[in-house]
Amino acid sequence: MSQTTTIHGEKISLLRVLGPGHVWALGVGIVLVGEYMGWNFAVGKGGMIAALIACWVAGLLYTCVAMIDSEVTSTVAAAGGQYAQAKHIVGPLMAFNVGLFLVFAYTMLEAANAITLGYLVQTVGTMAGFEGVHDKPFIVLTIVFLAWLNYRGVYATLTFNLVITAIAFVAILVLFTAVIGPWAIVELNHKDLITGLPYGWMGVIAALHFGLWYYLGIEGTTQAAEEVRSPARALPLGTMLGMITLLIAATMTWYICSGLMPWEYLGQAVTPLFDAARLTGSGPLMVLLFVGTIFSTLASANGCINDASRAWFSMGRDRYLPVVFGAVHPKYRTPYRSIVFLVPVALVFAYYAPLDQVITFSILSGLLGYTFMSINVMMFRRK
Amino acid sequence: MEGMNAFQMLEYAAWGISALLALWMLFDLTVTDRTYSEDLLTSSREGEIDDALVIDPPHQGGHK
């Protein structure tokens, strides 16, 4: 161990090995699952057009979020992201609250992803003709395997995220390419399927919060601030590239799905992109989009473990929590105690709590965090 | 019935791998905590950027 352990003097710190690609993978990896499932409930609330308005309004708001993060993090580059920003710019009470919001938002999102992955495997088992299939073993495996990966090092963790997120994004690109242009294998029928605003402008307002699904979590890139080689370059570049990727993926997803399914179905579908692939009748596309759905869910849970543990670690290091959580593994250079501590928390919620309650817990924590960000950037500019 | 057994085996494998990975983490955590002093393990401080720690595994073959 002593040969590979990097200890300078009497100090150990997190390992600075990440590049902009990893930052992109962390941000987009957490979010892309929202393209595969969840965004389409906006369609159920207000129809196709309302979902597109929600997509772009939320896109504009999240572009602001990404720009705030890029601006502030260039100055406050520390693990903990918005927690560290709150500590330096607002004060200790705000920092403590923001830290807890972050940990709960990401840990609950991790639990929600694990529940979804378990459900998908269970569905495959049922479709394959097996009886009495359970989702629990796969929920537990998802959380424990990803925690183990995070424990072993940030470079491998986010390189893994980079690969599976890229595959999930390419799957959307391939599906889009397959349904447009002269070579299209199925005809999109926007003319008949887009039916205006079935619930009027009230439906647009009701749809807005589901527009968040396209981008929710992109702000997590700032958690990697202490592990990137060049924070001032990699964080803004990775975050903004991530935002551009999500805007493209969100618009393509809406275009594909709204041209293939009636809004009444799309508005309550569990896996809209996979359903779109099924409607093309192409076996390879179905496999690709199923793999994309699984990978996007895994990437999201993986990024959430990374982010929640960094926030918890930072709070421990600053003694907002017991200082034992501020420990760094001498060999793997990860906040190993924080990673292990949050495993049972995620497991309890993923194992016992219903999906909608877990998601609500996550979103509520996230929204409280966003409320802070708008105050934060104004105070940052004045200082 | 045979098919059902195959999926059950997958479920048992998932439980088994989960247990192994969890035990590995707990074992490593215990060994690490006993091997190093608490002062060293919790010596990380915000804002301390050591240029010597700027490592690029793809180009330098891992940290040394």
PDB file of N, CA and C in Angstrom, chain A residues 1 4-8 10-13 15-17 78 87-88 121 125 130-131 133-134 136-138 140-141 144-145 147-148 151-152 155 229 313 317-318 323-324 326-330 332-333 336-337 340 351, chain B residues 2-8 10-15 17-19 21-22 24-26 28-30 32-33 35-50 52-58 63-64:
ATOM      1  N   MET A   1       0.828  -1.202   0.000  1.00  0.00           N
ATOM      2  CA  MET A   1       0.000   0.000   0.000  1.00  0.00           C
ATOM      3  C   MET A   1       0.869   1.261   0.000  1.00  0.00           C
ATOM      4  N   THR A   4       1.819   2.985  -3.362  1.00  0.00           N
ATOM      5  CA  THR A   4       0.817   3.685  -4.166  1.00  0.00           C
ATOM      6  C   THR A   4       0.121   4.794  -3.379  1.00  0.00           C
ATOM      7  N   THR A   5       0.382   4.868  -2.104  1.00  0.00           N
ATOM      8  CA  THR A   5      -0.259   5.900  -1.303  1.00  0.00           C
ATOM      9  C   THR A   5       0.479   7.220  -1.449  1.00  0.00           C
ATOM     10  N   THR A   6      -0.268   8.257  -1.829  1.00  0.00           N
ATOM     11  CA  THR A   6       0.375   9.552  -2.001  1.00  0.00           C
ATOM     12  C   THR A   6       0.106  10.404  -0.773  1.00  0.00           C
ATOM     13  N   ILE A   7       1.070  10.518   0.060  1.00  0.00           N
ATOM     14  CA  ILE A   7       0.915  11.331   1.266  1.00  0.00           C
ATOM     15  C   ILE A   7       2.019  12.374   1.248  1.00  0.00           C
ATOM     16  N   HIS A   8       1.647  13.602   1.176  1.00  0.00           N
ATOM     17  CA  HIS A   8       2.634  14.676   1.159  1.00  0.00           C
ATOM     18  C   HIS A   8       2.734  15.234   2.561  1.00  0.00           C
ATOM     19  N   GLU A  10       2.174  15.313   6.084  1.00  0.00           N
ATOM     20  CA  GLU A  10       1.226  14.640   6.968  1.00  0.00           C
ATOM     21  C   GLU A  10      -0.201  14.851   6.483  1.00  0.00           C
ATOM     22  N   LYS A  11      -0.369  15.063   5.194  1.00  0.00           N
ATOM     23  CA  LYS A  11      -1.711  15.394   4.707  1.00  0.00           C
ATOM     24  C   LYS A  11      -2.157  14.476   3.573  1.00  0.00           C
ATOM     25  N   ILE A  12      -3.450  14.224   3.559  1.00  0.00           N
ATOM     26  CA  ILE A  12      -4.043  13.488   2.444  1.00  0.00           C
ATOM     27  C   ILE A  12      -5.191  14.345   1.904  1.00  0.00           C
ATOM     28  N   SER A  13      -5.285  14.422   0.589  1.00  0.00           N
ATOM     29  CA  SER A  13      -6.410  15.168   0.028  1.00  0.00           C
ATOM     30  C   SER A  13      -7.065  14.331  -1.056  1.00  0.00           C
ATOM     31  N   LEU A  15      -8.152  13.250  -4.756  1.00  0.00           N
ATOM     32  CA  LEU A  15      -7.253  13.128  -5.902  1.00  0.00           C
ATOM     33  C   LEU A  15      -7.696  14.037  -7.053  1.00  0.00           C
ATOM     34  N   ARG A  16      -6.746  14.865  -7.528  1.00  0.00           N
ATOM     35  CA  ARG A  16      -7.104  15.791  -8.620  1.00  0.00           C
ATOM     36  C   ARG A  16      -6.760  15.142  -9.959  1.00  0.00           C
ATOM     37  N   VAL A  17      -7.703  14.417 -10.504  1.00  0.00           N
ATOM     38  CA  VAL A  17      -7.427  13.671 -11.735  1.00  0.00           C
ATOM     39  C   VAL A  17      -8.452  13.904 -12.835  1.00  0.00           C
ATOM     40  N   ALA A  78     -14.387  24.176  -4.360  1.00  0.00           N
ATOM     41  CA  ALA A  78     -14.198  23.233  -3.251  1.00  0.00           C
ATOM     42  C   ALA A  78     -15.246  22.141  -3.330  1.00  0.00           C
ATOM     43  N   LYS A  87     -21.229  28.648   2.311  1.00  0.00           N
ATOM     44  CA  LYS A  87     -20.365  28.888   3.474  1.00  0.00           C
ATOM     45  C   LYS A  87     -19.560  30.176   3.296  1.00  0.00           C
ATOM     46  N   HIS A  88     -19.018  30.360   2.089  1.00  0.00           N
ATOM     47  CA  HIS A  88     -18.163  31.516   1.849  1.00  0.00           C
ATOM     48  C   HIS A  88     -18.949  32.787   1.562  1.00  0.00           C
ATOM     49  N   VAL A 121     -35.587  -4.388 -14.437  1.00  0.00           N
ATOM     50  CA  VAL A 121     -35.125  -5.783 -14.478  1.00  0.00           C
ATOM     51  C   VAL A 121     -36.287  -6.719 -14.195  1.00  0.00           C
ATOM     52  N   GLY A 125     -37.820  -9.656 -16.622  1.00  0.00           N
ATOM     53  CA  GLY A 125     -38.045 -11.023 -16.141  1.00  0.00           C
ATOM     54  C   GLY A 125     -39.471 -11.476 -16.389  1.00  0.00           C
ATOM     55  N   PHE A 130     -40.906 -15.409 -16.801  1.00  0.00           N
ATOM     56  CA  PHE A 130     -40.623 -15.924 -15.455  1.00  0.00           C
ATOM     57  C   PHE A 130     -41.746 -15.508 -14.504  1.00  0.00           C
ATOM     58  N   GLU A 131     -41.948 -16.312 -13.485  1.00  0.00           N
ATOM     59  CA  GLU A 131     -42.985 -15.993 -12.499  1.00  0.00           C
ATOM     60  C   GLU A 131     -42.349 -15.672 -11.147  1.00  0.00           C
ATOM     61  N   VAL A 133     -40.973 -12.928  -9.982  1.00  0.00           N
ATOM     62  CA  VAL A 133     -39.680 -12.236 -10.018  1.00  0.00           C
ATOM     63  C   VAL A 133     -39.702 -11.046  -9.042  1.00  0.00           C
ATOM     64  N   HIS A 134     -38.542 -10.786  -8.442  1.00  0.00           N
ATOM     65  CA  HIS A 134     -38.443  -9.712  -7.443  1.00  0.00           C
ATOM     66  C   HIS A 134     -37.516  -8.608  -7.933  1.00  0.00           C
ATOM     67  N   LYS A 136     -36.184  -6.389  -5.528  1.00  0.00           N
ATOM     68  CA  LYS A 136     -35.330  -6.001  -4.402  1.00  0.00           C
ATOM     69  C   LYS A 136     -33.848  -6.365  -4.575  1.00  0.00           C
ATOM     70  N   PRO A 137     -33.522  -7.604  -5.027  1.00  0.00           N
ATOM     71  CA  PRO A 137     -32.086  -7.930  -5.143  1.00  0.00           C
ATOM     72  C   PRO A 137     -31.350  -6.964  -6.062  1.00  0.00           C
ATOM     73  N   PHE A 138     -32.018  -6.492  -7.100  1.00  0.00           N
ATOM     74  CA  PHE A 138     -31.357  -5.622  -8.077  1.00  0.00           C
ATOM     75  C   PHE A 138     -31.284  -4.170  -7.583  1.00  0.00           C
ATOM     76  N   VAL A 140     -30.823  -3.471  -4.382  1.00  0.00           N
ATOM     77  CA  VAL A 140     -29.705  -3.507  -3.425  1.00  0.00           C
ATOM     78  C   VAL A 140     -28.369  -3.585  -4.173  1.00  0.00           C
ATOM     79  N   LEU A 141     -28.318  -4.422  -5.209  1.00  0.00           N
ATOM     80  CA  LEU A 141     -27.069  -4.570  -5.972  1.00  0.00           C
ATOM     81  C   LEU A 141     -26.651  -3.238  -6.602  1.00  0.00           C
ATOM     82  N   VAL A 144     -25.216  -0.947  -3.781  1.00  0.00           N
ATOM     83  CA  VAL A 144     -23.965  -1.427  -3.190  1.00  0.00           C
ATOM     84  C   VAL A 144     -22.839  -1.432  -4.229  1.00  0.00           C
ATOM     85  N   PHE A 145     -23.129  -1.877  -5.451  1.00  0.00           N
ATOM     86  CA  PHE A 145     -22.080  -1.907  -6.484  1.00  0.00           C
ATOM     87  C   PHE A 145     -21.563  -0.500  -6.785  1.00  0.00           C
ATOM     88  N   ALA A 147     -21.727   2.146  -4.867  1.00  0.00           N
ATOM     89  CA  ALA A 147     -21.004   2.664  -3.695  1.00  0.00           C
ATOM     90  C   ALA A 147     -19.583   2.086  -3.677  1.00  0.00           C
ATOM     91  N   TRP A 148     -19.473   0.813  -3.997  1.00  0.00           N
ATOM     92  CA  TRP A 148     -18.153   0.156  -4.043  1.00  0.00           C
ATOM     93  C   TRP A 148     -17.264   0.823  -5.092  1.00  0.00           C
ATOM     94  N   TYR A 151     -16.156   4.092  -3.814  1.00  0.00           N
ATOM     95  CA  TYR A 151     -15.167   3.886  -2.739  1.00  0.00           C
ATOM     96  C   TYR A 151     -13.783   3.691  -3.337  1.00  0.00           C
ATOM     97  N   ARG A 152     -13.710   2.988  -4.470  1.00  0.00           N
ATOM     98  CA  ARG A 152     -12.426   2.596  -5.057  1.00  0.00           C
ATOM     99  C   ARG A 152     -11.724   3.715  -5.816  1.00  0.00           C
ATOM    100  N   TYR A 155     -11.671   8.446 -10.343  1.00  0.00           N
ATOM    101  CA  TYR A 155     -11.335   8.405 -11.777  1.00  0.00           C
ATOM    102  C   TYR A 155     -12.091   7.280 -12.487  1.00  0.00           C
ATOM    103  N   ARG A 229      -8.521  18.598 -12.463  1.00  0.00           N
ATOM    104  CA  ARG A 229      -7.141  19.091 -12.582  1.00  0.00           C
ATOM    105  C   ARG A 229      -7.113  20.602 -12.669  1.00  0.00           C
ATOM    106  N   PHE A 313     -19.004  14.784   3.135  1.00  0.00           N
ATOM    107  CA  PHE A 313     -17.583  14.869   3.486  1.00  0.00           C
ATOM    108  C   PHE A 313     -17.187  16.304   3.834  1.00  0.00           C
ATOM    109  N   ARG A 317     -15.722  17.712   7.289  1.00  0.00           N
ATOM    110  CA  ARG A 317     -14.408  18.348   7.332  1.00  0.00           C
ATOM    111  C   ARG A 317     -14.466  19.718   8.012  1.00  0.00           C
ATOM    112  N   ASP A 318     -15.589  20.417   7.802  1.00  0.00           N
ATOM    113  CA  ASP A 318     -15.757  21.742   8.412  1.00  0.00           C
ATOM    114  C   ASP A 318     -16.383  21.666   9.803  1.00  0.00           C
ATOM    115  N   VAL A 323     -16.523  15.083  12.810  1.00  0.00           N
ATOM    116  CA  VAL A 323     -15.334  15.255  11.968  1.00  0.00           C
ATOM    117  C   VAL A 323     -14.871  13.938  11.334  1.00  0.00           C
ATOM    118  N   VAL A 324     -15.338  12.815  11.845  1.00  0.00           N
ATOM    119  CA  VAL A 324     -14.931  11.521  11.256  1.00  0.00           C
ATOM    120  C   VAL A 324     -15.331  11.416   9.785  1.00  0.00           C
ATOM    121  N   GLY A 326     -14.997  13.611   7.626  1.00  0.00           N
ATOM    122  CA  GLY A 326     -14.058  14.377   6.809  1.00  0.00           C
ATOM    123  C   GLY A 326     -12.811  13.583   6.448  1.00  0.00           C
ATOM    124  N   ALA A 327     -12.854  12.272   6.601  1.00  0.00           N
ATOM    125  CA  ALA A 327     -11.674  11.445   6.327  1.00  0.00           C
ATOM    126  C   ALA A 327     -11.549  11.109   4.843  1.00  0.00           C
ATOM    127  N   VAL A 328     -10.301  11.047   4.385  1.00  0.00           N
ATOM    128  CA  VAL A 328     -10.008  10.653   2.996  1.00  0.00           C
ATOM    129  C   VAL A 328      -9.237   9.335   3.036  1.00  0.00           C
ATOM    130  N   HIS A 329      -9.598   8.423   2.146  1.00  0.00           N
ATOM    131  CA  HIS A 329      -8.916   7.122   2.093  1.00  0.00           C
ATOM    132  C   HIS A 329      -7.491   7.328   1.589  1.00  0.00           C
ATOM    133  N   PRO A 330      -6.478   6.824   2.322  1.00  0.00           N
ATOM    134  CA  PRO A 330      -5.089   7.090   1.923  1.00  0.00           C
ATOM    135  C   PRO A 330      -4.705   6.456   0.589  1.00  0.00           C
ATOM    136  N   TYR A 332      -7.195   5.159  -1.964  1.00  0.00           N
ATOM    137  CA  TYR A 332      -8.117   5.486  -3.067  1.00  0.00           C
ATOM    138  C   TYR A 332      -8.421   6.974  -3.159  1.00  0.00           C
ATOM    139  N   ARG A 333      -8.077   7.709  -2.124  1.00  0.00           N
ATOM    140  CA  ARG A 333      -8.256   9.173  -2.070  1.00  0.00           C
ATOM    141  C   ARG A 333      -9.710   9.586  -2.287  1.00  0.00           C
ATOM    142  N   TYR A 336     -14.207   7.999   1.948  1.00  0.00           N
ATOM    143  CA  TYR A 336     -14.726   6.631   2.071  1.00  0.00           C
ATOM    144  C   TYR A 336     -15.752   6.453   3.186  1.00  0.00           C
ATOM    145  N   ARG A 337     -15.566   7.174   4.300  1.00  0.00           N
ATOM    146  CA  ARG A 337     -16.541   7.006   5.392  1.00  0.00           C
ATOM    147  C   ARG A 337     -17.900   7.595   5.010  1.00  0.00           C
ATOM    148  N   VAL A 340     -19.642   5.118   2.615  1.00  0.00           N
ATOM    149  CA  VAL A 340     -20.194   3.947   3.312  1.00  0.00           C
ATOM    150  C   VAL A 340     -21.376   4.348   4.191  1.00  0.00           C
ATOM    151  N   TYR A 351     -35.567   0.508  -0.427  1.00  0.00           N
ATOM    152  CA  TYR A 351     -36.168  -0.787  -0.105  1.00  0.00           C
ATOM    153  C   TYR A 351     -37.609  -0.636   0.379  1.00  0.00           C
TER     154      TYR A 351
ATOM    155  N   GLU B   2     -38.254 -24.431 -15.043  1.00  0.00           N
ATOM    156  CA  GLU B   2     -36.801 -24.326 -15.215  1.00  0.00           C
ATOM    157  C   GLU B   2     -36.377 -22.867 -15.375  1.00  0.00           C
ATOM    158  N   GLY B   3     -37.220 -22.132 -16.179  1.00  0.00           N
ATOM    159  CA  GLY B   3     -36.927 -20.725 -16.409  1.00  0.00           C
ATOM    160  C   GLY B   3     -36.978 -19.925 -15.132  1.00  0.00           C
ATOM    161  N   MET B   4     -37.946 -20.245 -14.297  1.00  0.00           N
ATOM    162  CA  MET B   4     -38.102 -19.547 -13.028  1.00  0.00           C
ATOM    163  C   MET B   4     -36.845 -19.728 -12.167  1.00  0.00           C
ATOM    164  N   ASN B   5     -36.299 -20.932 -12.202  1.00  0.00           N
ATOM    165  CA  ASN B   5     -35.080 -21.189 -11.442  1.00  0.00           C
ATOM    166  C   ASN B   5     -33.922 -20.330 -11.942  1.00  0.00           C
ATOM    167  N   ALA B   6     -33.872 -20.143 -13.258  1.00  0.00           N
ATOM    168  CA  ALA B   6     -32.790 -19.333 -13.829  1.00  0.00           C
ATOM    169  C   ALA B   6     -32.849 -17.908 -13.298  1.00  0.00           C
ATOM    170  N   PHE B   7     -34.050 -17.329 -13.234  1.00  0.00           N
ATOM    171  CA  PHE B   7     -34.162 -15.958 -12.738  1.00  0.00           C
ATOM    172  C   PHE B   7     -33.904 -15.899 -11.240  1.00  0.00           C
ATOM    173  N   GLN B   8     -34.344 -16.952 -10.553  1.00  0.00           N
ATOM    174  CA  GLN B   8     -34.060 -16.992  -9.103  1.00  0.00           C
ATOM    175  C   GLN B   8     -32.567 -17.045  -8.848  1.00  0.00           C
ATOM    176  N   LEU B  10     -30.344 -15.709 -10.704  1.00  0.00           N
ATOM    177  CA  LEU B  10     -29.879 -14.332 -10.936  1.00  0.00           C
ATOM    178  C   LEU B  10     -30.120 -13.484  -9.683  1.00  0.00           C
ATOM    179  N   GLU B  11     -31.278 -13.696  -9.075  1.00  0.00           N
ATOM    180  CA  GLU B  11     -31.597 -12.940  -7.851  1.00  0.00           C
ATOM    181  C   GLU B  11     -30.629 -13.294  -6.726  1.00  0.00           C
ATOM    182  N   TYR B  12     -30.357 -14.588  -6.574  1.00  0.00           N
ATOM    183  CA  TYR B  12     -29.402 -15.007  -5.533  1.00  0.00           C
ATOM    184  C   TYR B  12     -28.003 -14.452  -5.820  1.00  0.00           C
ATOM    185  N   ALA B  13     -27.637 -14.437  -7.106  1.00  0.00           N
ATOM    186  CA  ALA B  13     -26.329 -13.889  -7.479  1.00  0.00           C
ATOM    187  C   ALA B  13     -26.253 -12.415  -7.097  1.00  0.00           C
ATOM    188  N   ALA B  14     -27.358 -11.678  -7.338  1.00  0.00           N
ATOM    189  CA  ALA B  14     -27.396 -10.248  -6.992  1.00  0.00           C
ATOM    190  C   ALA B  14     -27.223 -10.061  -5.486  1.00  0.00           C
ATOM    191  N   TRP B  15     -27.933 -10.898  -4.690  1.00  0.00           N
ATOM    192  CA  TRP B  15     -27.779 -10.824  -3.226  1.00  0.00           C
ATOM    193  C   TRP B  15     -26.341 -11.122  -2.833  1.00  0.00           C
ATOM    194  N   ILE B  17     -23.453 -10.996  -4.602  1.00  0.00           N
ATOM    195  CA  ILE B  17     -22.478  -9.969  -5.001  1.00  0.00           C
ATOM    196  C   ILE B  17     -22.615  -8.742  -4.097  1.00  0.00           C
ATOM    197  N   SER B  18     -23.877  -8.369  -3.808  1.00  0.00           N
ATOM    198  CA  SER B  18     -24.106  -7.214  -2.920  1.00  0.00           C
ATOM    199  C   SER B  18     -23.451  -7.446  -1.565  1.00  0.00           C
ATOM    200  N   ALA B  19     -23.653  -8.643  -1.018  1.00  0.00           N
ATOM    201  CA  ALA B  19     -23.099  -8.954   0.310  1.00  0.00           C
ATOM    202  C   ALA B  19     -21.571  -8.918   0.267  1.00  0.00           C
ATOM    203  N   LEU B  21     -19.557  -7.265  -1.830  1.00  0.00           N
ATOM    204  CA  LEU B  21     -19.045  -5.899  -1.993  1.00  0.00           C
ATOM    205  C   LEU B  21     -19.202  -5.094  -0.702  1.00  0.00           C
ATOM    206  N   ALA B  22     -20.346  -5.283  -0.022  1.00  0.00           N
ATOM    207  CA  ALA B  22     -20.567  -4.564   1.234  1.00  0.00           C
ATOM    208  C   ALA B  22     -19.541  -5.009   2.280  1.00  0.00           C
ATOM    209  N   TRP B  24     -16.610  -6.294   1.699  1.00  0.00           N
ATOM    210  CA  TRP B  24     -15.295  -5.801   1.285  1.00  0.00           C
ATOM    211  C   TRP B  24     -15.098  -4.359   1.742  1.00  0.00           C
ATOM    212  N   MET B  25     -16.129  -3.536   1.534  1.00  0.00           N
ATOM    213  CA  MET B  25     -16.016  -2.120   1.936  1.00  0.00           C
ATOM    214  C   MET B  25     -15.828  -1.998   3.443  1.00  0.00           C
ATOM    215  N   LEU B  26     -16.616  -2.763   4.206  1.00  0.00           N
ATOM    216  CA  LEU B  26     -16.515  -2.690   5.672  1.00  0.00           C
ATOM    217  C   LEU B  26     -15.147  -3.176   6.144  1.00  0.00           C
ATOM    218  N   ASP B  28     -12.288  -3.173   4.388  1.00  0.00           N
ATOM    219  CA  ASP B  28     -11.267  -2.196   4.011  1.00  0.00           C
ATOM    220  C   ASP B  28     -11.336  -0.956   4.911  1.00  0.00           C
ATOM    221  N   LEU B  29     -12.565  -0.557   5.226  1.00  0.00           N
ATOM    222  CA  LEU B  29     -12.742   0.614   6.106  1.00  0.00           C
ATOM    223  C   LEU B  29     -12.121   0.343   7.474  1.00  0.00           C
ATOM    224  N   THR B  30     -12.372  -0.848   8.007  1.00  0.00           N
ATOM    225  CA  THR B  30     -11.833  -1.196   9.328  1.00  0.00           C
ATOM    226  C   THR B  30     -10.307  -1.242   9.298  1.00  0.00           C
ATOM    227  N   THR B  32      -8.244   0.189   7.163  1.00  0.00           N
ATOM    228  CA  THR B  32      -7.707   1.540   6.935  1.00  0.00           C
ATOM    229  C   THR B  32      -7.726   2.351   8.228  1.00  0.00           C
ATOM    230  N   ASP B  33      -8.850   2.295   8.939  1.00  0.00           N
ATOM    231  CA  ASP B  33      -8.965   3.063  10.185  1.00  0.00           C
ATOM    232  C   ASP B  33      -7.939   2.615  11.226  1.00  0.00           C
ATOM    233  N   THR B  35      -4.964   1.156  10.457  1.00  0.00           N
ATOM    234  CA  THR B  35      -3.593   1.308   9.964  1.00  0.00           C
ATOM    235  C   THR B  35      -3.084   2.741  10.092  1.00  0.00           C
ATOM    236  N   TYR B  36      -3.968   3.694   9.848  1.00  0.00           N
ATOM    237  CA  TYR B  36      -3.541   5.106   9.823  1.00  0.00           C
ATOM    238  C   TYR B  36      -4.102   5.872  11.012  1.00  0.00           C
ATOM    239  N   SER B  37      -3.391   6.922  11.385  1.00  0.00           N
ATOM    240  CA  SER B  37      -3.867   7.738  12.505  1.00  0.00           C
ATOM    241  C   SER B  37      -5.047   8.589  12.057  1.00  0.00           C
ATOM    242  N   GLU B  38      -5.917   8.891  12.997  1.00  0.00           N
ATOM    243  CA  GLU B  38      -7.106   9.691  12.691  1.00  0.00           C
ATOM    244  C   GLU B  38      -6.710  11.090  12.198  1.00  0.00           C
ATOM    245  N   ASP B  39      -5.624  11.622  12.748  1.00  0.00           N
ATOM    246  CA  ASP B  39      -5.160  12.951  12.332  1.00  0.00           C
ATOM    247  C   ASP B  39      -4.789  12.967  10.855  1.00  0.00           C
ATOM    248  N   LEU B  40      -4.141  11.881  10.420  1.00  0.00           N
ATOM    249  CA  LEU B  40      -3.743  11.807   9.015  1.00  0.00           C
ATOM    250  C   LEU B  40      -4.968  11.645   8.113  1.00  0.00           C
ATOM    251  N   LEU B  41      -5.871  10.760   8.515  1.00  0.00           N
ATOM    252  CA  LEU B  41      -7.055  10.493   7.684  1.00  0.00           C
ATOM    253  C   LEU B  41      -7.932  11.732   7.525  1.00  0.00           C
ATOM    254  N   THR B  42      -7.999  12.540   8.575  1.00  0.00           N
ATOM    255  CA  THR B  42      -8.863  13.731   8.502  1.00  0.00           C
ATOM    256  C   THR B  42      -8.038  15.002   8.274  1.00  0.00           C
ATOM    257  N   SER B  43      -6.910  14.863   7.569  1.00  0.00           N
ATOM    258  CA  SER B  43      -6.021  16.017   7.387  1.00  0.00           C
ATOM    259  C   SER B  43      -6.377  16.869   6.172  1.00  0.00           C
ATOM    260  N   SER B  44      -7.367  16.444   5.395  1.00  0.00           N
ATOM    261  CA  SER B  44      -7.755  17.225   4.210  1.00  0.00           C
ATOM    262  C   SER B  44      -8.355  18.569   4.623  1.00  0.00           C
ATOM    263  N   ARG B  45      -7.951  19.628   3.943  1.00  0.00           N
ATOM    264  CA  ARG B  45      -8.505  20.961   4.214  1.00  0.00           C
ATOM    265  C   ARG B  45      -8.938  21.600   2.908  1.00  0.00           C
ATOM    266  N   GLU B  46     -10.030  22.341   2.989  1.00  0.00           N
ATOM    267  CA  GLU B  46     -10.534  23.006   1.791  1.00  0.00           C
ATOM    268  C   GLU B  46      -9.547  24.068   1.317  1.00  0.00           C
ATOM    269  N   GLY B  47      -9.387  24.139   0.008  1.00  0.00           N
ATOM    270  CA  GLY B  47      -8.600  25.224  -0.561  1.00  0.00           C
ATOM    271  C   GLY B  47      -7.110  24.966  -0.625  1.00  0.00           C
ATOM    272  N   GLU B  48      -6.659  23.830  -0.110  1.00  0.00           N
ATOM    273  CA  GLU B  48      -5.236  23.521  -0.194  1.00  0.00           C
ATOM    274  C   GLU B  48      -4.968  22.724  -1.465  1.00  0.00           C
ATOM    275  N   ILE B  49      -4.464  23.395  -2.445  1.00  0.00           N
ATOM    276  CA  ILE B  49      -4.204  22.738  -3.715  1.00  0.00           C
ATOM    277  C   ILE B  49      -2.703  22.564  -3.859  1.00  0.00           C
ATOM    278  N   ASP B  50      -2.297  21.321  -3.869  1.00  0.00           N
ATOM    279  CA  ASP B  50      -0.881  21.009  -3.976  1.00  0.00           C
ATOM    280  C   ASP B  50      -0.590  20.624  -5.433  1.00  0.00           C
ATOM    281  N   ALA B  52       1.838  19.209  -6.669  1.00  0.00           N
ATOM    282  CA  ALA B  52       2.401  17.872  -6.780  1.00  0.00           C
ATOM    283  C   ALA B  52       1.305  16.815  -6.869  1.00  0.00           C
ATOM    284  N   LEU B  53       0.093  17.203  -6.442  1.00  0.00           N
ATOM    285  CA  LEU B  53      -1.008  16.240  -6.476  1.00  0.00           C
ATOM    286  C   LEU B  53      -1.761  16.271  -7.799  1.00  0.00           C
ATOM    287  N   VAL B  54      -1.383  17.193  -8.679  1.00  0.00           N
ATOM    288  CA  VAL B  54      -2.065  17.276  -9.967  1.00  0.00           C
ATOM    289  C   VAL B  54      -1.537  16.149 -10.846  1.00  0.00           C
ATOM    290  N   ILE B  55      -2.354  15.152 -10.964  1.00  0.00           N
ATOM    291  CA  ILE B  55      -1.898  13.905 -11.585  1.00  0.00           C
ATOM    292  C   ILE B  55      -2.751  13.608 -12.802  1.00  0.00           C
ATOM    293  N   ASP B  56      -2.146  13.046 -13.789  1.00  0.00           N
ATOM    294  CA  ASP B  56      -2.842  12.763 -15.029  1.00  0.00           C
ATOM    295  C   ASP B  56      -2.611  11.295 -15.395  1.00  0.00           C
ATOM    296  N   PRO B  57      -3.436  10.390 -14.885  1.00  0.00           N
ATOM    297  CA  PRO B  57      -3.165   8.963 -15.094  1.00  0.00           C
ATOM    298  C   PRO B  57      -2.956   8.539 -16.551  1.00  0.00           C
ATOM    299  N   PRO B  58      -3.756   9.059 -17.505  1.00  0.00           N
ATOM    300  CA  PRO B  58      -3.567   8.580 -18.867  1.00  0.00           C
ATOM    301  C   PRO B  58      -2.173   8.914 -19.422  1.00  0.00           C
ATOM    302  N   HIS B  63      -0.780   7.593 -10.505  1.00  0.00           N
ATOM    303  CA  HIS B  63      -0.039   8.411  -9.559  1.00  0.00           C
ATOM    304  C   HIS B  63       1.055   7.602  -8.881  1.00  0.00           C
ATOM    305  N   LYS B  64       2.120   8.292  -8.542  1.00  0.00           N
ATOM    306  CA  LYS B  64       3.277   7.596  -7.967  1.00  0.00           C
ATOM    307  C   LYS B  64       3.568   8.145  -6.578  1.00  0.00           C
TER     308      LYS B  64
END
